[in-house]
mmCIF file of C-alpha atoms in Angstrom:
data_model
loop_
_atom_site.group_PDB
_atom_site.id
_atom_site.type_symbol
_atom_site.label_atom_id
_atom_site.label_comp_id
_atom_site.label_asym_id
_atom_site.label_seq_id
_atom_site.Cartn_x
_atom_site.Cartn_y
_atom_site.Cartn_z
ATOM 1 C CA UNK H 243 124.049 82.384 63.712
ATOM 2 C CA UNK H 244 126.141 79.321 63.141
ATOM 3 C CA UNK H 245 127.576 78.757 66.934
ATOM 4 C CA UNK H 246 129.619 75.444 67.253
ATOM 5 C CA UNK H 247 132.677 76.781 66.725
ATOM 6 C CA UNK H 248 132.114 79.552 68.921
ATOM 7 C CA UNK H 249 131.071 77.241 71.244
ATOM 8 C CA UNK H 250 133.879 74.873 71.045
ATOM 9 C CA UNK H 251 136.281 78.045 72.015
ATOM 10 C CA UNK H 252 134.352 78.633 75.177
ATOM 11 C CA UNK H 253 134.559 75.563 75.991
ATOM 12 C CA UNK H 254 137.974 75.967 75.667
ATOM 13 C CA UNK H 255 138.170 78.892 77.596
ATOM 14 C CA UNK H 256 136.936 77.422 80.034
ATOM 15 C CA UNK H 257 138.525 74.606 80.928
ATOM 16 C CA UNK H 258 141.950 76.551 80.634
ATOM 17 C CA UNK H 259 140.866 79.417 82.631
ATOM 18 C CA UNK H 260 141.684 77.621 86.219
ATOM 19 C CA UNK H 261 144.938 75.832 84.805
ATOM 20 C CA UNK H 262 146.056 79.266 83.741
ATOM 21 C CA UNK H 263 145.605 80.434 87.801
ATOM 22 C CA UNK H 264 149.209 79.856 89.469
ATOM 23 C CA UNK H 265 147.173 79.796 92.988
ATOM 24 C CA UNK H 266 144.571 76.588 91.606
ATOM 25 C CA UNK H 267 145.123 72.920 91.259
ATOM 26 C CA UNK H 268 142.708 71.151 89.225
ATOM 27 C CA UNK H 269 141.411 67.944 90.548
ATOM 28 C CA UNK H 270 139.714 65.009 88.616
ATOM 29 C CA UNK H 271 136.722 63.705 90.336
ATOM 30 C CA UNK H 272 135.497 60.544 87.886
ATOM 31 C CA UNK H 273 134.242 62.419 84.487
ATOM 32 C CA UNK H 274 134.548 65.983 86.416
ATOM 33 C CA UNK H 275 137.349 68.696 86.682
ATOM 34 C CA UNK H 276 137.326 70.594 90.179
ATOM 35 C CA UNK H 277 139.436 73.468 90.292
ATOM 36 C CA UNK H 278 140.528 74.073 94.039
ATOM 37 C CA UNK H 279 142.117 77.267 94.941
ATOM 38 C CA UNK H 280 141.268 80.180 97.177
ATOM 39 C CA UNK H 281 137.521 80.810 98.112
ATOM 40 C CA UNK H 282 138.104 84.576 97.286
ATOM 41 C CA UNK H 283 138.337 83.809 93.698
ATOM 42 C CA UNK H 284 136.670 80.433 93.074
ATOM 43 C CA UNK H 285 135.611 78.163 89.893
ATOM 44 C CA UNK H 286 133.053 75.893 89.234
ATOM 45 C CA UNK H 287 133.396 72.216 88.812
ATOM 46 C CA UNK H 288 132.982 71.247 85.058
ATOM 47 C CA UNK H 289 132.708 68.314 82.891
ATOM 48 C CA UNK H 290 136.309 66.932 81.530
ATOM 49 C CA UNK H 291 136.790 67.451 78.057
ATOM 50 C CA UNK H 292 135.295 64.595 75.901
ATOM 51 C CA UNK H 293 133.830 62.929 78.751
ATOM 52 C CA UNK H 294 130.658 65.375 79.344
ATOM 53 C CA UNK H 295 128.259 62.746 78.909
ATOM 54 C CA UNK H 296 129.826 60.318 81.719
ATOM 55 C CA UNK H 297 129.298 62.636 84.720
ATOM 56 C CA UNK H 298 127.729 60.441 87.318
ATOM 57 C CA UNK H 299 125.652 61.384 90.138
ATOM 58 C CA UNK H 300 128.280 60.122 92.407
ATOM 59 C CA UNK H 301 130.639 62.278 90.457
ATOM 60 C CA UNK H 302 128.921 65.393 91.363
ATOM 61 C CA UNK H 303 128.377 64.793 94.780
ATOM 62 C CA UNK H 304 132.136 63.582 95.248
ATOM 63 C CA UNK H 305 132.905 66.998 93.548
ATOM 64 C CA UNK H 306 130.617 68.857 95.774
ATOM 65 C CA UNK H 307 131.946 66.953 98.648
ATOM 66 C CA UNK H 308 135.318 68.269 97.745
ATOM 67 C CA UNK H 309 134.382 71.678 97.510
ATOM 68 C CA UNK H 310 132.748 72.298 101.050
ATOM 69 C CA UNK H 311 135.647 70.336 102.285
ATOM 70 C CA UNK H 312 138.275 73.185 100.183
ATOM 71 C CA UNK H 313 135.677 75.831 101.533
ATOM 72 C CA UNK H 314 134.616 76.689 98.103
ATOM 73 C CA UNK H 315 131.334 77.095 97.065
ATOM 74 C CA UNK H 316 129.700 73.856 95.557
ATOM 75 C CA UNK H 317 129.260 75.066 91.996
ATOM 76 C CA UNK H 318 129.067 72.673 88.320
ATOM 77 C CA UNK H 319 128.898 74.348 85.102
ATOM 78 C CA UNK H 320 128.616 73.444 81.503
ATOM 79 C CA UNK H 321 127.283 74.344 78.244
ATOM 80 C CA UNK H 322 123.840 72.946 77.824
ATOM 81 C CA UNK H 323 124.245 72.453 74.079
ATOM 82 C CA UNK H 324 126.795 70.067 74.744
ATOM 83 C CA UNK H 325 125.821 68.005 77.625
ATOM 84 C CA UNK H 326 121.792 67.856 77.782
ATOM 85 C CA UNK H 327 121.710 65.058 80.397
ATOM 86 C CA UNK H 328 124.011 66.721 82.622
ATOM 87 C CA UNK H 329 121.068 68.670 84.057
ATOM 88 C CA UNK H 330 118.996 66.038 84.568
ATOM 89 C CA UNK H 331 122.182 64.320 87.172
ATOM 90 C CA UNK H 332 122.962 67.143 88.776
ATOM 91 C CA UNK H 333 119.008 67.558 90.136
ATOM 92 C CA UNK H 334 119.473 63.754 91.138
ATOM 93 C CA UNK H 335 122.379 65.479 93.311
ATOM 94 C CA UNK H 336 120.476 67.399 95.064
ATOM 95 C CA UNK H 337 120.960 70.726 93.116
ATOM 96 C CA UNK H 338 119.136 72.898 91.365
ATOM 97 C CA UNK H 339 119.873 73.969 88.233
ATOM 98 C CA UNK H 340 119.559 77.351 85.389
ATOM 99 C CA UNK H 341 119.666 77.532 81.990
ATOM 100 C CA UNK H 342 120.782 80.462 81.197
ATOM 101 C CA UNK H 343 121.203 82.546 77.786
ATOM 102 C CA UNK H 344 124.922 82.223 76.109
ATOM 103 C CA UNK H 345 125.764 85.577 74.046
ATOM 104 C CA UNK H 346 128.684 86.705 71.887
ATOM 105 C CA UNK H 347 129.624 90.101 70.743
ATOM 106 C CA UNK H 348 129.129 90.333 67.130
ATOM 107 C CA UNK H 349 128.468 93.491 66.120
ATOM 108 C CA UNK H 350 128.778 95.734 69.043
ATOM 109 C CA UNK H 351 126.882 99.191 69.480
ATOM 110 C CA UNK H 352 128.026 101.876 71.349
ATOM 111 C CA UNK H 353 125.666 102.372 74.203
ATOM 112 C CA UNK H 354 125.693 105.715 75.612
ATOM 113 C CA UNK H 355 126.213 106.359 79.581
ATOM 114 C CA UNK H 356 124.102 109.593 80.874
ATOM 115 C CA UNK H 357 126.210 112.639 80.882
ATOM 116 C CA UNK H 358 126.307 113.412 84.237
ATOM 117 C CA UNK H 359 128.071 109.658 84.826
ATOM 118 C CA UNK H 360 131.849 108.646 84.300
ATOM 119 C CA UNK H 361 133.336 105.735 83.005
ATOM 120 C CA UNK H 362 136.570 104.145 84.716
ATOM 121 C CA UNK H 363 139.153 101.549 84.521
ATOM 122 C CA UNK H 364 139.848 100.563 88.009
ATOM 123 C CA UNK H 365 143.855 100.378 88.659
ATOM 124 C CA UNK H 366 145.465 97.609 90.577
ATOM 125 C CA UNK H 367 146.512 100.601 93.245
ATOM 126 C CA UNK H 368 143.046 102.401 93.466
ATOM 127 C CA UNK H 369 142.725 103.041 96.636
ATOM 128 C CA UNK H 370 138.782 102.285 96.258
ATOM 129 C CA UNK H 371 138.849 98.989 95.121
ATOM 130 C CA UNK H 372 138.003 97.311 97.888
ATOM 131 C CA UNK H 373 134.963 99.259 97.992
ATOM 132 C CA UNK H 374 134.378 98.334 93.864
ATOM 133 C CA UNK H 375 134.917 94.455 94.872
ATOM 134 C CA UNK H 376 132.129 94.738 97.933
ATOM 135 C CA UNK H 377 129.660 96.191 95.043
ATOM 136 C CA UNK H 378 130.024 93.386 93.498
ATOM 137 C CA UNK H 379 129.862 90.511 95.948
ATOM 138 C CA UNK H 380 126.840 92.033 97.274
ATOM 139 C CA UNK H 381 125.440 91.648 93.725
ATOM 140 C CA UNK H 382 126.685 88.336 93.195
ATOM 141 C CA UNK H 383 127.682 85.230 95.182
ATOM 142 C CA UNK H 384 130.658 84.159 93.322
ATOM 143 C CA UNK H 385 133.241 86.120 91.067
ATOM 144 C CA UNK H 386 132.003 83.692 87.856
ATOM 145 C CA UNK H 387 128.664 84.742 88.797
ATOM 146 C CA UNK H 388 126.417 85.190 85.283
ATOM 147 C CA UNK H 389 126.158 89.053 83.740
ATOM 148 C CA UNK H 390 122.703 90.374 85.222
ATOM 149 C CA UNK H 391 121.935 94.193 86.124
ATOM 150 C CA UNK H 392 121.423 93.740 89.709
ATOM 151 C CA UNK H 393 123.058 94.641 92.502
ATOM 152 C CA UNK H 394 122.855 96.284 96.548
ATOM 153 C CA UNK H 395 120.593 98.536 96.727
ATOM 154 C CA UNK H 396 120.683 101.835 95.772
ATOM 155 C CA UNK H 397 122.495 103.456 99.656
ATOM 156 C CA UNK H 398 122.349 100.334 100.402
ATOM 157 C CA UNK H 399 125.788 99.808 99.577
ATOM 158 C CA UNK H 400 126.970 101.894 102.142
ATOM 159 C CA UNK H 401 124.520 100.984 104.645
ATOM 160 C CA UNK H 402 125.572 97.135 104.590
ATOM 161 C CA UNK H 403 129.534 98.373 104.490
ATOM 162 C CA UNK H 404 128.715 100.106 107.696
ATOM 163 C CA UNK H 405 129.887 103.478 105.357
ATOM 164 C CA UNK H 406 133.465 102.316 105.769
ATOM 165 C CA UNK H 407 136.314 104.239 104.338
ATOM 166 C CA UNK H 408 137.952 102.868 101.321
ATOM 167 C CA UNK H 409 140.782 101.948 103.818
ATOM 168 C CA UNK H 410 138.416 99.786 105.932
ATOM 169 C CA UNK H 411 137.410 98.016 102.827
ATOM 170 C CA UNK H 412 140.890 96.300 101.628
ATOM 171 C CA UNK H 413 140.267 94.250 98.480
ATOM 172 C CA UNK H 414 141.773 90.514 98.445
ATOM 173 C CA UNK H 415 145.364 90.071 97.183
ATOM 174 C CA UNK H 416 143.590 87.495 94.412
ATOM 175 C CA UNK H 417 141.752 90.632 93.202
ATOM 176 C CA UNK H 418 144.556 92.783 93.124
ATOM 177 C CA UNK H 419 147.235 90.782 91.232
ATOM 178 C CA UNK H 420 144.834 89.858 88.604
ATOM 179 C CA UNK H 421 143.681 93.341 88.031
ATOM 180 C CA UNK H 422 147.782 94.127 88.465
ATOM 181 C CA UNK H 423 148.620 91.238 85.697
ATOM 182 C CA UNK H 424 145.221 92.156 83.233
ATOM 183 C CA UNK H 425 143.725 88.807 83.727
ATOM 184 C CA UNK H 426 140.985 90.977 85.440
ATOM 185 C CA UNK H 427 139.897 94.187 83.363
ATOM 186 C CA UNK H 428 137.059 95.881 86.102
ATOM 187 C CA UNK H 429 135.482 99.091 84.929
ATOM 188 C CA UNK H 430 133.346 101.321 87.748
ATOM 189 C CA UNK H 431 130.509 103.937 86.446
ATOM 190 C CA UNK H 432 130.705 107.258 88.925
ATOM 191 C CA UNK H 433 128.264 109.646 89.500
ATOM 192 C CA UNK H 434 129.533 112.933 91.341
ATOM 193 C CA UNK H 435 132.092 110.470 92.423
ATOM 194 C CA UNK H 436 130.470 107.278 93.763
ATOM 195 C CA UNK H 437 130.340 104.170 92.227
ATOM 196 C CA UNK H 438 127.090 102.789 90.805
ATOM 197 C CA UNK H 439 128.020 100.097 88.716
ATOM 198 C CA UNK H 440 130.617 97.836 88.344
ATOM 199 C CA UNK H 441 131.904 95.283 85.589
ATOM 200 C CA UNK H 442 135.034 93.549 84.244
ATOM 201 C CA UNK H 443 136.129 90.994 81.309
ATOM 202 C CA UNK H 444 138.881 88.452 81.711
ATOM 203 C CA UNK H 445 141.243 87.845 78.730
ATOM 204 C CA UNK H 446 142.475 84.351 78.571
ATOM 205 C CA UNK H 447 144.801 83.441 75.336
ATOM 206 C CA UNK H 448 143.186 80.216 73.888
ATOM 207 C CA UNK H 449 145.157 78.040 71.216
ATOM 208 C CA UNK H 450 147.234 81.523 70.624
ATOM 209 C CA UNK H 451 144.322 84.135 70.254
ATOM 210 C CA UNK H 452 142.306 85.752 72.728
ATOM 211 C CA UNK H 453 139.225 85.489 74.364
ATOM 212 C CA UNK H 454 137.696 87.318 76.999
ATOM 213 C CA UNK H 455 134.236 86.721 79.281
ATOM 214 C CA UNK H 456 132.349 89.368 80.673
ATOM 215 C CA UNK H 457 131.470 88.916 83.976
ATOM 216 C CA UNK H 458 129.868 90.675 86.992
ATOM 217 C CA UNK H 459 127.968 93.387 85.342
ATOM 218 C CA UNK H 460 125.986 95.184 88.074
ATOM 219 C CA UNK H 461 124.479 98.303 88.723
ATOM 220 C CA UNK H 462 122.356 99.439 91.892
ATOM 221 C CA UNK H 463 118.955 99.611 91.762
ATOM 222 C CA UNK H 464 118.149 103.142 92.349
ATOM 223 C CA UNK H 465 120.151 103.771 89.191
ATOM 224 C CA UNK H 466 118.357 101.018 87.079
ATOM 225 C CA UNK H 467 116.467 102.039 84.042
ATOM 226 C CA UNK H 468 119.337 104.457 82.543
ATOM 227 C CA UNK H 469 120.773 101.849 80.454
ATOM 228 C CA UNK H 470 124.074 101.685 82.806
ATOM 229 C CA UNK H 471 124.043 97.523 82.519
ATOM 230 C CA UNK H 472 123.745 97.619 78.563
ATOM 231 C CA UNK H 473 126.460 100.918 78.902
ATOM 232 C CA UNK H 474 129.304 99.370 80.842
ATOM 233 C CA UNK H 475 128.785 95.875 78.747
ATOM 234 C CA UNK H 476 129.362 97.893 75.155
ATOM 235 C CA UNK H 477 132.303 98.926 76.951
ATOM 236 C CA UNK H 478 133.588 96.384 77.924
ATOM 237 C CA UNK H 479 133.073 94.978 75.209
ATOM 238 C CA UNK H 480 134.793 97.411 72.798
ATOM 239 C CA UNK H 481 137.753 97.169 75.235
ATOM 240 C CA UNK H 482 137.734 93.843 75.268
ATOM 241 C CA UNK H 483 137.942 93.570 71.446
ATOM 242 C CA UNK H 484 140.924 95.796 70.954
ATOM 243 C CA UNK H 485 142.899 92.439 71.757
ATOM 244 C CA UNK H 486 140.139 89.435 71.682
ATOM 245 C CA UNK H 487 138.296 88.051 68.706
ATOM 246 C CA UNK H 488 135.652 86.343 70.881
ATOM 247 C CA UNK H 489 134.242 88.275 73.411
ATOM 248 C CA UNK H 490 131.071 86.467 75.072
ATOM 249 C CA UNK H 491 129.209 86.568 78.643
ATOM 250 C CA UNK H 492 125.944 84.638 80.512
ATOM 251 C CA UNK H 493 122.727 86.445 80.872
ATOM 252 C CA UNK H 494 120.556 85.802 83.889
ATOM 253 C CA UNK H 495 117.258 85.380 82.213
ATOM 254 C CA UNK H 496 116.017 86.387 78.424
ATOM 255 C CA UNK H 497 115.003 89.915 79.331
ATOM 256 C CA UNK H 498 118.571 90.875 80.123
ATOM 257 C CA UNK H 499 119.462 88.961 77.119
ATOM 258 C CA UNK H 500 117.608 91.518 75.031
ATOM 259 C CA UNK H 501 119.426 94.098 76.397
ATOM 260 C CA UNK H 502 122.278 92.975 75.493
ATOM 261 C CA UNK H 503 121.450 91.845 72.047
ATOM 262 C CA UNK H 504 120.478 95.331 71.671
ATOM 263 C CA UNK H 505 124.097 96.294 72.285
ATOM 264 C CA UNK H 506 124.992 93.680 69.883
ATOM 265 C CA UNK H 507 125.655 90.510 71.410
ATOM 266 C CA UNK H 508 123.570 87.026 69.902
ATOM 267 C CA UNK H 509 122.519 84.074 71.557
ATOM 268 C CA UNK H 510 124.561 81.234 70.614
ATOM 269 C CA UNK H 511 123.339 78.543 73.096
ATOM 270 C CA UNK H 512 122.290 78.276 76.413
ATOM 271 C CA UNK H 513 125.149 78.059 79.982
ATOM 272 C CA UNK H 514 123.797 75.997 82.854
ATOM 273 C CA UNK H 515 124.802 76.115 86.468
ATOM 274 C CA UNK H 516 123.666 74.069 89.322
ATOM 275 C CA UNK H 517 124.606 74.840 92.783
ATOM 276 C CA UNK H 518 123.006 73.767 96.256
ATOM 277 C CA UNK H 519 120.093 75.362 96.970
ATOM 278 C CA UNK H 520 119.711 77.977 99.403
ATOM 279 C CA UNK H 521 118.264 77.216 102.601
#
């Protein structure tokens, strides 16, 4: 499908998304933006508009430099389609680097949960949603982390929560007043009344109509294989769309891609991010 205007709006999306966050100051560091904010809710360094292919080495280790010293995780992202030497810079930085599949909603399908599971939205007063934020940080690193079914394992939610009590498990105040002001839409799947997966889109008004990314799709593992993932995305989706005309997310390899082209989402280019590496 024909993609660069698409791609131009998420693009745009994202480099409002941080300027639209009361609690984040963007910083310029040479060709590179660096949002700096609180670590609960952080967002990757990215490539100034019209100056992608400028970022310098120096640029992304002054930018990484600034996050460890903000407490933020050191994080750069960008679309690959429209800064291919980027990658190639941020290696010379000392990070490493994935490519990783770009997807819009199209033509969504209606993907059917099991019967015997429930589909939520999570309220800014739940009393559980500290519990619904731990499932997901134990999926992912990072809020922005990139749509992939994965997740704790499946008990192993509770185990590493020490089986707190949804009062023991207070979300942060970030989480809270975005779900509270719908920057944050988060949907939980419950089966006889615990959570097993957990997903949300966040609607951003571009140039004066909507988009929305879907982010932090994960399920736990003993629940895998019942097409939960592809589930809560067409959901989110289809929620999404009652108010946005783009509605796109990051896969984290090109099986998982597939399942969501199955729910009707195509690949319109590829979304890189390059972080330290894990030692």
């Amino acid at each position: 499908m024909s993609s660069p205007g698409l791609l131009d709006r998420i693009e745009r999306y994202s480099t409002l998304a941080p300027r639209a966050d009361a609690l984040v100051q963007v910083r310029t560091v040479g060709a590179l933006d660096v949002p700096v904010g609180p670590p609960e809710w952080p967002y990757p360094a990215r490539p100034r508009p019209g100056r992608e292919g400028e970022v310098t080495v120096a640029d992304v280790r002054a930018a990484v430099e600034l996050q460890e010293r903000s407490g933020l995780p050191a994080s750069l992202e960008w679309l690959g389609d429209r800064c291919r030497g980027l990658a190639g810079v941020a290696r010379e930085a000392a990070l490493e680097v994935e490519e990783l599949p770009l997807l819009v909603a199209v033509d969504p399908v209606e993907v059917l949960l099991p019967p015997e599971v429930r589909l939520y939205i999570v309220g800014a007063d739940d009393p559980r949603l500290g519990l619904y934020q731990r499932l997901a940080e134990l999926a992912f690193a990072a809020p922005h982390a990139v749509v992939a079914p994965a997740g704790a394992g499946g008990g192993a939610l509770e185990v590493a929560l020490g089986d707190p009590g949804p009062a023991e498990v207070p979300p942060t105040e970030v989480l809270r007043e975005r779900v509270a002001g719908g920057q944050t839409v988060m949907m939980v799947a419950v089966d006889d009344g615990d959570p097993v997966a957990i997903g949300s889109h966040q609607p951003l008004l571009v140039d004066g109509r909507e988009v929305s990314e879907v982010v932090g799709v994960a399920t736990l593992p003993r629940y895998r294989g019942r097409g939960l993932g592809a589930a809560l995305t067409s959901a989110l989706a289809e929620h999404a769309r009652q108010t946005a005309d783009l509605v796109f997310l990051s896969a984290g390899d090109d099986d998982v891609a597939r399942v969501y082209e199955r729910a009707g989402f195509a690949r319109v280019g590829t979304s890189c991010v390059a972080e330290l590496p894990v030692h």
